[in-house]
XYZ file of C-alpha atoms in Angstrom:
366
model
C -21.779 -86.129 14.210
C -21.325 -82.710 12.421
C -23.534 -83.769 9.204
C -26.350 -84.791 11.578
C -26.288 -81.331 13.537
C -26.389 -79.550 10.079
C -29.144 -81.605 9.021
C -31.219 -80.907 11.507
C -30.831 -77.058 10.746
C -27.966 -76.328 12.822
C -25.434 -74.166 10.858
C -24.334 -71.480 12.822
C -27.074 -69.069 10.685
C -27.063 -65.422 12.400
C -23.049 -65.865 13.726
C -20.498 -63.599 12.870
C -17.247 -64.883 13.032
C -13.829 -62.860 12.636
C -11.312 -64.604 10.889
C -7.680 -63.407 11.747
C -5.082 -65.038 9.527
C -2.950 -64.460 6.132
C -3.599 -64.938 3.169
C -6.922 -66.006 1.802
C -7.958 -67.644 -1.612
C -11.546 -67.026 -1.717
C -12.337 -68.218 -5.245
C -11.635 -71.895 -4.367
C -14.331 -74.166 -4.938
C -14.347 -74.565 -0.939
C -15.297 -71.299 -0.074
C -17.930 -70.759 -3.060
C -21.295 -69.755 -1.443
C -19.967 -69.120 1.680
C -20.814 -65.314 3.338
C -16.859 -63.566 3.443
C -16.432 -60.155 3.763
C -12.338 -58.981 3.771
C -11.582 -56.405 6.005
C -8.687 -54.358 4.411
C -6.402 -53.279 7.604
C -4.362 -49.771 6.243
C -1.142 -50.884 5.651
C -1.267 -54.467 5.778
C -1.379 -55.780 2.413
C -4.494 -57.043 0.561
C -5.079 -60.555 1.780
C -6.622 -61.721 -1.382
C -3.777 -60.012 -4.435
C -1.374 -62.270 -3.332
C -1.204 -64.970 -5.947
C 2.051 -64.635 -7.520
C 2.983 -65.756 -3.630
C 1.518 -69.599 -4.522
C 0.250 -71.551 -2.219
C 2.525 -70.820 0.406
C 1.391 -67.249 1.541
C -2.710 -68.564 0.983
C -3.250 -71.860 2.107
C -3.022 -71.536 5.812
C -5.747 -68.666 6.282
C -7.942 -71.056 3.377
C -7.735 -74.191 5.558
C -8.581 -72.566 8.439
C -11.243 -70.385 7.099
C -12.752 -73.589 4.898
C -12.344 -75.720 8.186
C -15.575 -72.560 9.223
C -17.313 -72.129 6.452
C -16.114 -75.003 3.887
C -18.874 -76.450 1.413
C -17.124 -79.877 1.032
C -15.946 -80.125 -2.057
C -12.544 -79.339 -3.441
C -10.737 -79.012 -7.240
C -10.013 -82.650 -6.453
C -13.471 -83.766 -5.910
C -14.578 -83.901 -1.841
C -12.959 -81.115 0.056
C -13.237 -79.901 4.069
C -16.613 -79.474 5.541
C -16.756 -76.199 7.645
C -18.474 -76.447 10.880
C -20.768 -73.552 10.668
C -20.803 -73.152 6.803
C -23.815 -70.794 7.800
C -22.536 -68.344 9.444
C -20.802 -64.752 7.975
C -16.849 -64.466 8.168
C -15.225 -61.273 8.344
C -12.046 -61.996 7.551
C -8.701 -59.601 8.927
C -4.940 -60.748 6.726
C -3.497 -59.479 10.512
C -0.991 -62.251 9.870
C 1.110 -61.295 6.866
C 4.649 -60.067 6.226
C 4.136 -56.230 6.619
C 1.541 -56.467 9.515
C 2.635 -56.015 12.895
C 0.784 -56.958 16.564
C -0.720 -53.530 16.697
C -2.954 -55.095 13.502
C -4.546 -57.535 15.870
C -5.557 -54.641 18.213
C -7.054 -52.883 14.683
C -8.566 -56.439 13.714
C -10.326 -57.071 16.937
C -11.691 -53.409 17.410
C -13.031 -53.522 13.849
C -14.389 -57.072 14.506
C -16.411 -55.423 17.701
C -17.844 -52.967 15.538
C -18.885 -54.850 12.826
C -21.073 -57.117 15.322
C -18.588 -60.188 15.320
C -19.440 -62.749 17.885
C -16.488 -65.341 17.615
C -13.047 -64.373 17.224
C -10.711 -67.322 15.364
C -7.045 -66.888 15.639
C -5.012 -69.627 14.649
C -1.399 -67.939 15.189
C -0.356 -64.642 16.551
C 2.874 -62.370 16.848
C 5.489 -64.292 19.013
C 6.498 -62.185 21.071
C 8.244 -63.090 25.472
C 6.224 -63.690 27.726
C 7.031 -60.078 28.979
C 6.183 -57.943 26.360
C 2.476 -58.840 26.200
C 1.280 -55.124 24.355
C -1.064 -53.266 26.187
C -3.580 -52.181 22.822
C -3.898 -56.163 22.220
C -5.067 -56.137 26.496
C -7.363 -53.198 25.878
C -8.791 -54.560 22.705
C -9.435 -57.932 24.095
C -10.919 -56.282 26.709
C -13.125 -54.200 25.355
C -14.176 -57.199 22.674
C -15.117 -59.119 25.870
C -17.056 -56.633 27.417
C -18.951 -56.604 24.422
C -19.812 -60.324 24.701
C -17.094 -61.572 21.854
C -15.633 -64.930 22.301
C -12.110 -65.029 21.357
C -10.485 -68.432 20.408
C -6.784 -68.783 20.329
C -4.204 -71.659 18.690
C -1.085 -72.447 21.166
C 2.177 -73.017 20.361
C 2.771 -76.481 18.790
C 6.098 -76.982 20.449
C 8.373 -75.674 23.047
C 9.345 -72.004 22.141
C 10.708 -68.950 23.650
C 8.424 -66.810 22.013
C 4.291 -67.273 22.305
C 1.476 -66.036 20.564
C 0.600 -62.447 21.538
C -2.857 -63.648 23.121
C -2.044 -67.180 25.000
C -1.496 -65.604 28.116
C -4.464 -62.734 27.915
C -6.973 -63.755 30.029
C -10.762 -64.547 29.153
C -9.816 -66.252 25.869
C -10.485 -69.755 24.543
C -6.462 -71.284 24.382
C -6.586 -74.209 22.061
C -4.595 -77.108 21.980
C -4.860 -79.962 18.942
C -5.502 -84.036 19.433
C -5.260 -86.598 16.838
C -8.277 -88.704 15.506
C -8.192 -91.121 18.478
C -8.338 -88.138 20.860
C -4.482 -88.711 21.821
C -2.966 -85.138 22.488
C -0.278 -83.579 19.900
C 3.734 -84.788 20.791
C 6.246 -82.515 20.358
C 8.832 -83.367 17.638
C 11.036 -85.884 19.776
C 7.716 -87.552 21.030
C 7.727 -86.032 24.298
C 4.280 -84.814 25.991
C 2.949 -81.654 25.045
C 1.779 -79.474 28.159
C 0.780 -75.574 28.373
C -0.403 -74.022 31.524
C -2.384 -71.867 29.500
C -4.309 -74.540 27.847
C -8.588 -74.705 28.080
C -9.748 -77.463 25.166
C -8.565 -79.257 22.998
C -9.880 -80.356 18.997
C -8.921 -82.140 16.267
C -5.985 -80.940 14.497
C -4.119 -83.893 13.539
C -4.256 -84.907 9.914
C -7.282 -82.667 9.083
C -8.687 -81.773 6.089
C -7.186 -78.277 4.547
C -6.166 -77.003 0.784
C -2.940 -75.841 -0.324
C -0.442 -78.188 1.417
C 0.323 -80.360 -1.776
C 0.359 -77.409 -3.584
C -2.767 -77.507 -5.095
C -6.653 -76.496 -4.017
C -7.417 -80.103 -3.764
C -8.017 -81.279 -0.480
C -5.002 -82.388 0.994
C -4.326 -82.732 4.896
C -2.560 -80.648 7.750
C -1.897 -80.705 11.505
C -1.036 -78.226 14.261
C -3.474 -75.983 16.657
C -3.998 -73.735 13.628
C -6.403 -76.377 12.590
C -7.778 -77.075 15.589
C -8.912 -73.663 16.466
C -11.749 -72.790 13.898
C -12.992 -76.473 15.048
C -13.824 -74.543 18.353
C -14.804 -71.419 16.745
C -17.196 -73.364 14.502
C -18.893 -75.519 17.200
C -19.670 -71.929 19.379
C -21.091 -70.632 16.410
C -23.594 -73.559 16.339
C -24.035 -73.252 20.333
C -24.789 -70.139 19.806
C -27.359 -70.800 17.011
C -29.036 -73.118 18.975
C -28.929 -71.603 22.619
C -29.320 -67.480 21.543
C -30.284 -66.639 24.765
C -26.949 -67.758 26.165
C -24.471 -65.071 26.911
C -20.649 -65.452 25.688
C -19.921 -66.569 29.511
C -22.285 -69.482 29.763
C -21.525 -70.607 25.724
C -17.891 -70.867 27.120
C -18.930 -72.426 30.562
C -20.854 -75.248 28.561
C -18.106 -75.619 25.977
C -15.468 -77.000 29.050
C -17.988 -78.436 30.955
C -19.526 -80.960 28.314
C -16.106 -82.419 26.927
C -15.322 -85.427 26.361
C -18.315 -88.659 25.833
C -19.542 -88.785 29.196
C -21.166 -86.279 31.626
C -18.414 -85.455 34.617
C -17.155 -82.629 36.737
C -15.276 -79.666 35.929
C -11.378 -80.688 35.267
C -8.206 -79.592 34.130
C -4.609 -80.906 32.949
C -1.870 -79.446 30.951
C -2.518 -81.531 28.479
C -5.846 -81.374 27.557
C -7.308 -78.463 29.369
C -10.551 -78.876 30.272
C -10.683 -81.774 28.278
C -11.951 -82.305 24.303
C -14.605 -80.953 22.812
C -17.691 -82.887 22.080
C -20.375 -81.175 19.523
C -23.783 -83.326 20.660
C -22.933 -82.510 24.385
C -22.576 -78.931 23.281
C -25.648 -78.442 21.667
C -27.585 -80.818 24.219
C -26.752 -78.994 27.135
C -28.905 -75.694 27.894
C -25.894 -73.656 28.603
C -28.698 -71.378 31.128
C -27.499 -73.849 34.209
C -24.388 -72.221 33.911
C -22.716 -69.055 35.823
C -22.947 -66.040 33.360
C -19.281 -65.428 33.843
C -16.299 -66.033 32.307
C -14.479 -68.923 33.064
C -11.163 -68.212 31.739
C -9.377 -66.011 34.027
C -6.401 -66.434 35.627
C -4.650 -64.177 38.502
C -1.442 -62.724 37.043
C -2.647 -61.824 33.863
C -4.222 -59.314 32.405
C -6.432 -57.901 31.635
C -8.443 -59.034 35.316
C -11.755 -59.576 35.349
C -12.676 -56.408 37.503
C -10.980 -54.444 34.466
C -13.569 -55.906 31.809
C -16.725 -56.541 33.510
C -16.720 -54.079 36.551
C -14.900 -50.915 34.902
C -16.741 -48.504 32.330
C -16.633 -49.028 29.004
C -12.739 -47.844 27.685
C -12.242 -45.963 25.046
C -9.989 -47.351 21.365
C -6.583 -48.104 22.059
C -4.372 -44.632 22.125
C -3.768 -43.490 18.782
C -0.383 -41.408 20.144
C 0.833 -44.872 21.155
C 0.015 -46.210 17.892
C 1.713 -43.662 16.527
C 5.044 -43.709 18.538
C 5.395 -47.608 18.025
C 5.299 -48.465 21.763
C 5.462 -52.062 22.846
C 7.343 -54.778 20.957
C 8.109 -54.334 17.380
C 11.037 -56.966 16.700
C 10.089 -60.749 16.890
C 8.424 -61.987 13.998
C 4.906 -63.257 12.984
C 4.295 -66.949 13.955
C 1.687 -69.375 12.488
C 1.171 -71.323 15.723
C 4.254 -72.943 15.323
C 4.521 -72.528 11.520
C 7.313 -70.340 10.094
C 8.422 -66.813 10.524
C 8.388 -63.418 8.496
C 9.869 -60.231 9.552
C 7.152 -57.481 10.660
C 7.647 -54.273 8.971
C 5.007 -51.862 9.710
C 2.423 -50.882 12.021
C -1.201 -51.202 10.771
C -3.765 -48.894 13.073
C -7.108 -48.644 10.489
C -9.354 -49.598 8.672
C -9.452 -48.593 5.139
C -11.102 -50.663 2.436
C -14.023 -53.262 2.485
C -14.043 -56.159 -0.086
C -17.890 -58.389 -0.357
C -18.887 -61.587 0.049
C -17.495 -64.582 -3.275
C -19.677 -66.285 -5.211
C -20.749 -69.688 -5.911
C -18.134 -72.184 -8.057
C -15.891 -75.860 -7.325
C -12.014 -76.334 -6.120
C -9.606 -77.902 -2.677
C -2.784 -80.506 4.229
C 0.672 -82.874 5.643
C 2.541 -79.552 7.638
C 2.397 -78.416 11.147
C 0.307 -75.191 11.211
């Protein structure tokens, strides 16, 4: 009931939301009209003078970002529909070959200070479950402190590497259903279960660009896809509920899952259940604790650390500098391929505006 929310003025005007993917192709008739700003990370290549790269390189950070901000048409006629075409994108290429995880770190303390109030992240560095780098935990930190909502894709199969921020607490983990609200199988049909795991969205067979290998619309599948759904529906809880804080937005958005009204729940399947748009925006998200519900003991950072300690300074340029923390596994797209990471990307260097208006448009796991 998206086109019923939107028509009765509900577009997620007044949200910022930070986009961190790869590459982008904003002059598809998608995005035309929608409010994107790039955020050029130093030393992480320009997310938008990457052509000669096809399809390939673009059409993951285009889906996700049209599955936010999308006008509905395509260069094949009808294209995706974003959720909160109305709000602003500031979009971070943290997820391309010569990035590294210290770029997410960059991405999310730029984010902060450009007044972003949603983080989407459909992917992340893979990394063990060990090596979890501290600048990503301060970061994430500090972007909570400052009332950011961070959404997250999870794996879309059994791996030994994860996503560098499944397992930080206070984000939103997101897991993917199909269109009948069945959760996502792994390959060999088998259930798929995460302990980290707080909602899940469609991401099965959803509409995206790029994964025919051209910008009409065409669809695609995996958490990636599943994870701006989230980010978009916050955006227009937030719209409609301002005087919320981040905590009760997120308290409402795994309380009021699923069709009917019930208690608080969890499985490793679905998390707290699926995500339901109407309840969402129905429910005054005031009659909710103002405090985040997505902590867990054992990982960081704890909840004392973001909303009991003073406010922490940037990550520490020296350890930027010295390359602490893992450097070795690759980039993954939330279960998508790899690329090798090359170099460290600490600032922020160039700004690129807002696209125009125009007309132009996935079957892969994402």
């Amino acid at each position: 009931k998206i086109q019923a929310i939107h028509d009765a003025g509900i577009t997620g005007e007044g949200v910022t939301i930070a986009v961190l993917d790869a590459g982008l192709s904003p002059d598809v008739a998608t995005l035309q009209g929608a409010d994107i700003e790039v955020r050029q990370l130093d030393q992480c290549p320009d997310p938008i003078t990457r052509a000669e790269d096809g399809f390939e390189a673009l059409k993951h950070g285009t889906s996700a970002t049209s599955l936010i901000v999308g006008n509905g048409t395509s260069a094949s006629g009808s294209g995706p529909v974003g959720l909160a075409p109305g709000s602003r994108v500031l979009y971070y290429g943290v997820l391309q070959e010569s990035c590294e995880v210290k770029s997410i770190a960059a991405a999310l303390d730029d984010a902060v200070a450009q007044g972003a109030d949603i983080v989407s992240m459909s992917g992340g560095y893979g990394r063990l479950a060990d090596e979890l780098s501290e600048g990503t935990v301060d970061s994430v930190a500090a972007a909570l402190r400052a009332g950011v909502m961070i959404v997250t894709a999870l794996p879309n199969s059994d791996s030994t590497s994860i996503p560098e921020l499944m397992t930080v607490n206070g984000v939103v983990n997101v897991a993917a259903v199909d269109g009948a609200a069945q959760p996502a199988t792994q390959r060999d049909g088998s259930s798929m279960t995460n302990a980290d795991v707080d909602v899940v969205a469609p991401g099965i067979d959803v509409a995206g660009l790029g994964w025919d290998g051209t910008w009409g619309m065409s669809a695609w599948s995996g958490t990636s896809a599943s994870t701006p759904v989230v980010a978009g529906l916050l955006a227009l809880a937030k719209e409609k509920w301002p005087g919320a804080t981040s905590s009760q937005l997120l308290q409402s958005l795994i309380r009021n899952t699923g069709s009917e009204p019930h208690e608080l729940e969890w499985s490793d399947t679905i998390g707290h259940g699926v995500v339901n748009a109407t309840r969402l925006l129905e429910e005054d998200p005031a009659q909710y604790p103002d405090e985040n519900p997505l902590f867990k003991d054992g990982q960081a950072p704890t909840f004392d650390e973001v909303y009991s300690a003073p406010e922490s300074s940037a990550p520490d340029a020296a350890d930027a500098q010295n390359g602490t923390g893992p450097g070795a596994l690759p980039w993954v797209l939330a279960g998508g391929g790899a690329v090798v990471v090359v170099v460290a990307v600490t600032l922020i260097v160039v700004i690129r505006t807002r696209r125009g208006h125009g007309g132009m448009g996935g079957d892969d796991v994402a």
